XYZ file of C-alpha atoms in Angstrom:
443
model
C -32.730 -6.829 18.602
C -35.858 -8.266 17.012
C -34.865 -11.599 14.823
C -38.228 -10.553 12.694
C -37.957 -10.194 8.547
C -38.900 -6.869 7.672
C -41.774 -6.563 5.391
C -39.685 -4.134 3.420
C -39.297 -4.729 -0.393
C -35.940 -3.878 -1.352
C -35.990 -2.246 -5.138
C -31.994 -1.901 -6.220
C -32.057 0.474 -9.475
C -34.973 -1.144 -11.940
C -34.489 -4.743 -9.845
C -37.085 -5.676 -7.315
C -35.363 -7.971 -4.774
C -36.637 -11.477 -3.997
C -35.530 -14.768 -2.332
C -31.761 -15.862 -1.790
C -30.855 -18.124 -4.688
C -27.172 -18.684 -2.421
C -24.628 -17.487 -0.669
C -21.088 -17.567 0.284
C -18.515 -16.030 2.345
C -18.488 -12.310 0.334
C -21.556 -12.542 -1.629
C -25.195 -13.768 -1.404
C -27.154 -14.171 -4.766
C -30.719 -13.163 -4.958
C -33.858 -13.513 -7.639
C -34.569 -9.999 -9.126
C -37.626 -8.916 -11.119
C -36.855 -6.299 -13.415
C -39.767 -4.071 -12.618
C -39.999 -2.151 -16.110
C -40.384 -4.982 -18.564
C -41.250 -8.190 -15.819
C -38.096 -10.063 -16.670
C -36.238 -12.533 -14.049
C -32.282 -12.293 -13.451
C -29.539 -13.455 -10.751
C -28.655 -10.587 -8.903
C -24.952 -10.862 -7.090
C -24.505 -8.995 -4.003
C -21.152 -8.399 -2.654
C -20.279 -6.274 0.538
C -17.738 -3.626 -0.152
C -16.320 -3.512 3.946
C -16.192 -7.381 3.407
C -14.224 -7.269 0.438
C -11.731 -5.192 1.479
C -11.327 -6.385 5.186
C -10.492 -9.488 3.253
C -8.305 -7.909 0.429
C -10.807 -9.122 -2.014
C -10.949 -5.992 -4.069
C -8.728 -7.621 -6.687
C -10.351 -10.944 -7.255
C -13.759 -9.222 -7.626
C -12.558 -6.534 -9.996
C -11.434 -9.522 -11.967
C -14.477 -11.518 -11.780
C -16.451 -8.365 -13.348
C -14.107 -7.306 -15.892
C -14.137 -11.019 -16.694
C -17.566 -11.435 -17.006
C -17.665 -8.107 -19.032
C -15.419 -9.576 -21.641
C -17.753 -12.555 -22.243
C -20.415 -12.912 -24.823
C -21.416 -16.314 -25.543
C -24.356 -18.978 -25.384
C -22.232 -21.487 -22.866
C -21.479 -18.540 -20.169
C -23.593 -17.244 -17.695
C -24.071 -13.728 -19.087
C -23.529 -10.973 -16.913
C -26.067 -7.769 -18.238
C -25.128 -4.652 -15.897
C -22.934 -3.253 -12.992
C -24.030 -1.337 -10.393
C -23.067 0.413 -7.202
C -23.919 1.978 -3.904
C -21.952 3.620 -1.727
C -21.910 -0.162 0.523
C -22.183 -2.946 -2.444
C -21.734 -3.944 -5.630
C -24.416 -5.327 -7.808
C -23.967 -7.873 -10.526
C -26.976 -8.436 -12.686
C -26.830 -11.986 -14.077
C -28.710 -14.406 -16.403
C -30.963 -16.205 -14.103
C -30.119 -20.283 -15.430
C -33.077 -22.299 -13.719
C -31.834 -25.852 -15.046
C -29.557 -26.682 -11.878
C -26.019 -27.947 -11.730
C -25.021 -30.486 -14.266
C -23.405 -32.165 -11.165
C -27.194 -32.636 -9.661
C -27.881 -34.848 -13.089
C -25.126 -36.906 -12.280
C -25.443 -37.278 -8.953
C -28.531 -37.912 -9.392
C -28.851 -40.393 -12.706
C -24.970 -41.993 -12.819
C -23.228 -41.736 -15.161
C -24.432 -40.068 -18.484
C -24.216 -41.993 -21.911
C -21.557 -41.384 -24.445
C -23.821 -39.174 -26.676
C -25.317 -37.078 -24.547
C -21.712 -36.843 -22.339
C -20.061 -35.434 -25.763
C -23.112 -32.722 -26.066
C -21.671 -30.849 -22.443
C -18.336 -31.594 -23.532
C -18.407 -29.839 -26.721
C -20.304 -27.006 -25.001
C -18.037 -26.913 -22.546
C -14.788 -26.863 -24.853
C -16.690 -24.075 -26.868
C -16.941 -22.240 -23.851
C -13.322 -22.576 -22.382
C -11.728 -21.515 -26.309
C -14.117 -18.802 -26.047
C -12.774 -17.554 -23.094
C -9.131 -18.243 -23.925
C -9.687 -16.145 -27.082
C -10.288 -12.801 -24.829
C -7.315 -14.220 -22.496
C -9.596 -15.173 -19.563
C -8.540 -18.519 -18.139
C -11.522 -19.975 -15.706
C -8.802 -22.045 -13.597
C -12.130 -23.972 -11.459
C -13.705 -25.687 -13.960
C -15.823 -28.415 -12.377
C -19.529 -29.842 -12.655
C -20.149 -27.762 -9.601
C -19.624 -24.713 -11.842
C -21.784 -25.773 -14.734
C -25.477 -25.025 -14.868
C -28.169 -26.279 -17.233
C -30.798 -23.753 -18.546
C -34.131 -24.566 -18.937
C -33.784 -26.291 -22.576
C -30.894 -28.548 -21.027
C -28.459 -25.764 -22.563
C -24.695 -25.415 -20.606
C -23.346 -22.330 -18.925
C -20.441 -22.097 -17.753
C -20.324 -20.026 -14.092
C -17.549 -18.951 -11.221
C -15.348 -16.705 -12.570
C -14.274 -15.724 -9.245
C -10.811 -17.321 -9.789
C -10.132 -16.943 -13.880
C -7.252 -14.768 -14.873
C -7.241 -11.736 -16.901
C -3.635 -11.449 -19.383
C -1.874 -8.771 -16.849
C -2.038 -11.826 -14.606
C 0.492 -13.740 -16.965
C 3.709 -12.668 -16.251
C 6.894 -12.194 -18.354
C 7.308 -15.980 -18.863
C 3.871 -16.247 -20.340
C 2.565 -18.340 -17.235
C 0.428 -17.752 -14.231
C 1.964 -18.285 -10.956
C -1.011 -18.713 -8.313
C -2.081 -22.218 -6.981
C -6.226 -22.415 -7.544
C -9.020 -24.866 -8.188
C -10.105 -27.911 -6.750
C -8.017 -30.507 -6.199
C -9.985 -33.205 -8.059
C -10.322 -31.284 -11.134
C -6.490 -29.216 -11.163
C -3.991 -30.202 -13.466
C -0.359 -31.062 -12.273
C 1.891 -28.175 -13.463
C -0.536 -25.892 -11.410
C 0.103 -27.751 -7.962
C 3.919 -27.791 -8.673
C 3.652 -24.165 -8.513
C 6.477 -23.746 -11.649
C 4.105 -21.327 -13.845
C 1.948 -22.974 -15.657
C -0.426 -22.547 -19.374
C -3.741 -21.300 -17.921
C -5.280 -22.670 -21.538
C -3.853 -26.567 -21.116
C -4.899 -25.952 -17.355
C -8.486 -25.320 -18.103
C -7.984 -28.113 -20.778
C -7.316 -30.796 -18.299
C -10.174 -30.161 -16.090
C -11.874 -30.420 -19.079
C -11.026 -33.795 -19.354
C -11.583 -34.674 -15.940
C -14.992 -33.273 -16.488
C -15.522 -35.857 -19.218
C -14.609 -38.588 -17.376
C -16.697 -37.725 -14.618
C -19.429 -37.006 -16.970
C -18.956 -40.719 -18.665
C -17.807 -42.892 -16.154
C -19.832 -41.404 -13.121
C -16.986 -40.944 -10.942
C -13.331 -39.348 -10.583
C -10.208 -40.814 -12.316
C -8.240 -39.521 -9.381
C -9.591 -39.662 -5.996
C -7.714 -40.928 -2.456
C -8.363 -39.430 0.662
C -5.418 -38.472 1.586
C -4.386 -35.107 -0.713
C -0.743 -36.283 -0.831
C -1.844 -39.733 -2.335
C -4.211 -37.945 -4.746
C -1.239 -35.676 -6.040
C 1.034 -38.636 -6.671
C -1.972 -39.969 -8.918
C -2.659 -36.760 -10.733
C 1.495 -35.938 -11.756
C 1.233 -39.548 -12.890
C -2.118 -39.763 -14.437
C -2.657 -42.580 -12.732
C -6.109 -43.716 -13.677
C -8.365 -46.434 -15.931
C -10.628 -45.702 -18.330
C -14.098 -48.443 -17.685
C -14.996 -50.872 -20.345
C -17.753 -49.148 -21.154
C -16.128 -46.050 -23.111
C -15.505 -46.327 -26.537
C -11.894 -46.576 -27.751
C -12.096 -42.982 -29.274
C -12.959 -41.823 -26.566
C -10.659 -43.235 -24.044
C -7.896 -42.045 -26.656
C -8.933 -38.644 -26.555
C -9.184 -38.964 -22.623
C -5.360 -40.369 -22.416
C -4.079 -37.281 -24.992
C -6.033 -34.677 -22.467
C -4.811 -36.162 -19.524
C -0.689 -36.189 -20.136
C 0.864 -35.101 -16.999
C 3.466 -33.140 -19.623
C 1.669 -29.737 -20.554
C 4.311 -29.746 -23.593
C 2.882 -32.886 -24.894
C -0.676 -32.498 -23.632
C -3.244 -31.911 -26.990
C -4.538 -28.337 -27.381
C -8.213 -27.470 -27.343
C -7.460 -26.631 -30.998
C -6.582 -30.271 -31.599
C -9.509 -31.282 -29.350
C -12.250 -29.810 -31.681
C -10.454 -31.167 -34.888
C -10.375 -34.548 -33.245
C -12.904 -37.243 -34.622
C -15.307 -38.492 -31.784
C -15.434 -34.807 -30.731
C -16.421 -33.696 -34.118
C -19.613 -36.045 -34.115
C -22.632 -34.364 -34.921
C -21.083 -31.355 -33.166
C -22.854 -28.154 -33.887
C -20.726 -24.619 -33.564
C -21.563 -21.697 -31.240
C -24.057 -19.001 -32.388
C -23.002 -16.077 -30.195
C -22.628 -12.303 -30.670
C -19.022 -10.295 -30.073
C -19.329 -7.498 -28.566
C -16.072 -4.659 -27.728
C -16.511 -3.736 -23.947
C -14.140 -1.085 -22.240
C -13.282 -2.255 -18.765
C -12.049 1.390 -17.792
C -15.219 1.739 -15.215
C -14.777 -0.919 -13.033
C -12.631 1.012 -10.587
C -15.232 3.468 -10.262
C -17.484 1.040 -8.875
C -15.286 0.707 -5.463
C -15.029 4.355 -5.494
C -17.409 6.400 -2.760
C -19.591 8.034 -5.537
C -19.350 5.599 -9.095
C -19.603 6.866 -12.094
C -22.869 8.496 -13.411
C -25.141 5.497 -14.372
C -23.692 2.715 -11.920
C -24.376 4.516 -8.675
C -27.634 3.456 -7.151
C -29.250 3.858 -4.392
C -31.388 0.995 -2.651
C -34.985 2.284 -2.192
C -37.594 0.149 -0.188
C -41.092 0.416 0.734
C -40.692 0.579 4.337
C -42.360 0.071 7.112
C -41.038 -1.118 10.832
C -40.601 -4.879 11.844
C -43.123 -6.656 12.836
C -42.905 -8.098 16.352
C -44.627 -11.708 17.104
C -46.207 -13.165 20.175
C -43.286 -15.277 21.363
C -40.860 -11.938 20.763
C -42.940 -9.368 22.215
C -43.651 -11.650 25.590
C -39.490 -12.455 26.017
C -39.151 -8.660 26.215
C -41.627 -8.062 29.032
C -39.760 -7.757 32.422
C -41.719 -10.716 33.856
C -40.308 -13.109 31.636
C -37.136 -11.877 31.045
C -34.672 -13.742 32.942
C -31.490 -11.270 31.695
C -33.259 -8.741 34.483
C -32.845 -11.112 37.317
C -29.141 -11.261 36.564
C -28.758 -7.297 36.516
C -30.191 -6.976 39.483
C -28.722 -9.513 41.027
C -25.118 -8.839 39.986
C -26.361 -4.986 40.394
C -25.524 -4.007 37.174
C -26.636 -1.090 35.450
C -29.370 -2.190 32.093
C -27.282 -2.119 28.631
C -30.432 -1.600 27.152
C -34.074 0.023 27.366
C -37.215 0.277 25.662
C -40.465 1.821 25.655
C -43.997 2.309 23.485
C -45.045 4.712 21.476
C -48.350 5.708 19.668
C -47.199 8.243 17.766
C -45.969 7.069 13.669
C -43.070 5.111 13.421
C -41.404 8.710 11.691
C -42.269 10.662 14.359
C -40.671 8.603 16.901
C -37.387 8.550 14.530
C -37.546 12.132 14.215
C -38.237 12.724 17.805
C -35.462 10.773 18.969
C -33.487 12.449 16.576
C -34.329 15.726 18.057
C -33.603 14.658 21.693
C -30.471 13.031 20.919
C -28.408 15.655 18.497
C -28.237 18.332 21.750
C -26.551 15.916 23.647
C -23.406 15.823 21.064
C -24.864 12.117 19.278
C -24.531 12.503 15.260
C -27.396 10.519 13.871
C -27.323 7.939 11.148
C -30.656 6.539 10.091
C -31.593 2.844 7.868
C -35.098 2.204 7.287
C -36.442 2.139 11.408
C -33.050 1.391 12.977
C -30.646 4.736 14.031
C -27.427 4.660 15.247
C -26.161 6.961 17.758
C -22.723 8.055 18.136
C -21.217 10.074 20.760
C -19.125 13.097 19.435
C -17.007 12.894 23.189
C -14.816 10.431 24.258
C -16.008 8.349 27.189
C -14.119 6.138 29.600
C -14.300 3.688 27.021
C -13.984 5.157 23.668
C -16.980 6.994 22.224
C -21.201 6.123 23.630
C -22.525 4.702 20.361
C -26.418 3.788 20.751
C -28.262 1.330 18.740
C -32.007 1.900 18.534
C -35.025 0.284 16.432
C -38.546 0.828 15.890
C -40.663 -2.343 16.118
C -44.671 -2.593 15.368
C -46.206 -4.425 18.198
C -49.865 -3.770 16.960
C -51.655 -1.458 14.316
C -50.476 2.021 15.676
C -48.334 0.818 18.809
C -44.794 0.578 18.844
C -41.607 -0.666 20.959
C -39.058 1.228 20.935
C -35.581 -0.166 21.959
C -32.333 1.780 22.812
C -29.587 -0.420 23.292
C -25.618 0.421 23.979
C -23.586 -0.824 20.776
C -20.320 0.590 21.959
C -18.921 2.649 25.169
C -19.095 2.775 28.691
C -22.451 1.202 30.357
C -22.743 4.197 33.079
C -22.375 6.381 30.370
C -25.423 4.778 28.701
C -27.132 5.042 31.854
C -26.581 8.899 32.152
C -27.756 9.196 28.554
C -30.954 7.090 29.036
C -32.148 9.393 31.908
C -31.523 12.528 29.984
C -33.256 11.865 26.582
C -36.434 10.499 28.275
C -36.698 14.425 29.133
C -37.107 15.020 25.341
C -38.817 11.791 24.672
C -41.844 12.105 27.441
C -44.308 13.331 24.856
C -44.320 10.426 22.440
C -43.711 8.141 25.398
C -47.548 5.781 25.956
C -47.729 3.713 29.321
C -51.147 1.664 29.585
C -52.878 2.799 32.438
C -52.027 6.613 31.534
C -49.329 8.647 32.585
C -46.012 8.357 30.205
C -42.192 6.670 31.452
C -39.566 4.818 30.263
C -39.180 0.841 30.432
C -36.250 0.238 32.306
């Protein structure tokens, strides 16, 4: 099919769509223009087949009611919830300042002053959280962004844990993180405090932030473990001796002994010129986040992607690799004498009328019909020698009022497609444009 980008702007509720900021293995983030009031926003896109082909459902559900529990100036804030009967939409401060990883990677190490502003930000952040009972558990530069006054926010909550998480004991149980930044009592897989946890990878974070590099690092993951259950590492000369003090206390091996982050704000090099969190609290009910996995939503999530659509546009280089001259998969089929997986033809009729005129042809033949923009799927209602016929076909734009049309088989028996190809061009011959006059298929 044609490897064109549509020209279609995709509008998802009040959100225009614009360019991917990232993406991952179950979501892709995009820039979104709020089209009623012309503000910008992160807008995260997950896949709901993806999801739960992967058993994902959980984690995300958890990453939204999360993110719906937090309200404060060091978190990325997450605004609204929506969606579709396919994905779920997260609508997300858009933070333009970068990683704070990127400013060390890209300066060195930080000095001590302006390494205690993040880390006090940070700490805010992290006894925020732990106040609601969300523990991040991946706490890393990587997951810290700057805004665009050099503010930190605090991102990822893909693998925090809400308090049903915590059983009995009053520990979590799962194994997470990254194994620079994870504290010992979570690798040894005994239960663990999520808050002295987070806590440590705070003070890896400091380190990192101070010294420019990790206090434990080895290539081998066995030799790095053996370092981290004996916090085996040096503070450089160049921190002060408060700070290397609060360092030590953060990094104990022994969550019993370790400081709290109660103890951490109280303590003396923290406390300078340390300025507390302006945020508002907000009560939000987390009761609607099942709905938004469910086929319909509740009223006010559901919405529907609209676009201004028009077909793809096919260039040069595509248009002449479809031509039967130059394409070499034809000298194959006829060699091997295969019958064509595939045909097209052009059209000068509207790019509707050739949908619904396919549409038409193809329904008395037993096909239901699914349409998406200028793509339609075909599936056979029978089943063929090898499962159901299921047709893929697209409308591209070759020039201002011509078309290509392609039919290709997506699923079933070839011969099958063959016999289906020869009947429909019966009910397709009057939108069908040869040049030279008279009016056939492409095969």
């Amino acid at each position: 099919m044609a490897s064109s980008s549509s020209r279609a702007k995709v509008r998802v509720g009040k959100y225009d769509l614009g360019r991917t900021l990232g993406e991952g293995t179950f979501a892709k983030v995009k820039f979104a223009r709020n089209c009623e009031t012309g503000e910008n926003f992160a807008i995260k896109i997950l896949d709901k087949d993806k999801l739960l082909k992967h058993k994902m459902i959980d984690q995300i559900k958890r990453e939204i009611s999360t993110m719906k529990l937090i309200r404060h100036p060091n978190v990325i804030r997450m605004y609204e919830v929506m969606a579709s009967k396919s994905k779920i939409y997260i609508v997300l401060e858009l933070v333009t300042g970068g990683e704070l990883f990127d400013k060390i990677t890209s300066r060195g190490r930080l000095k001590e002053d302006e390494a205690r502003k993040y880390f006090q930000q940070l700490i805010n952040a992290v006894d925020y959280c732990h106040s609601r009972g969300v523990f991040h558990r991946d706490l890393k530069p990587e997951n810290l962004l700057l805004d665009a006054s050099g503010g930190l926010k605090v991102s990822d909550f893909g693998l925090s844990a809400l308090p049903q998480q915590v059983r009995e004991d009053g520990l979590l149980h799962t194994t997470c993180g990254t194994p620079n930044y994870v504290a010992p009592e979570v690798v040894n897989s005994k239960g663990y405090d999520g808050a002295k946890a987070d806590l440590w990878s705070c003070g890896v974070i400091l380190f990192v932030l101070m010294a420019g590099y990790l206090p434990f690092e080895e290539a081998n993951i066995m030799e790095l473990y053996k370092k981290i259950f004996k916090a085996d590492f040096t503070c450089p000369p160049w921190f002060s001796t408060s700070a290397k003090k609060l360092i030590k206390k953060i990094l104990d091996p022994n969550p019993l002994t370790r400081i709290s982050i109660s103890e951490v704000i109280e303590n003396e090099w923290f406390k300078k010129e340390y300025k507390p969190p302006i945020f508002e609290a907000e009560d939000v009910a987390l009761v609607d986040v099942d709905a938004l996995f469910s086929e319909t939503g509740e009223p006010g999530n559901l919405v529907v992607e609209r676009r201004e659509e028009r077909p793809v546009t096919m260039n040069a280089f595509e248009l002449i690799s479809r031509s039967q001259g130059l394409n070499l998969g034809t000298l194959f089929e006829k060699q091997m004498g295969l019958v064509k997986r595939e045909t097209s033809f052009t059209s000068k009729c509207s790019a509707n009328e050739i949908m619904s005129k396919i549409e038409e042809a193809a329904m008395p033949l037993g096909f239901n019909v699914t349409k998406n923009n200028y793509k339609m799927k075909l599936q056979g209602e029978k089943t063929g020698r090898k499962g159901h016929l299921s047709i893929a076909t697209e409308v591209l734009e070759v020039a201002p009022s011509l078309y290509m049309v392609e039919l290709r088989k997506a699923g079933g028996d070839t011969l099958e497609f063959h016999k289906f190809y020869n009947n429909i061009s019966t009910g397709l011959k009057d939108i069908v444009w040869k040049a030279g006059g008279g009016a056939d298929m492409v095969t």
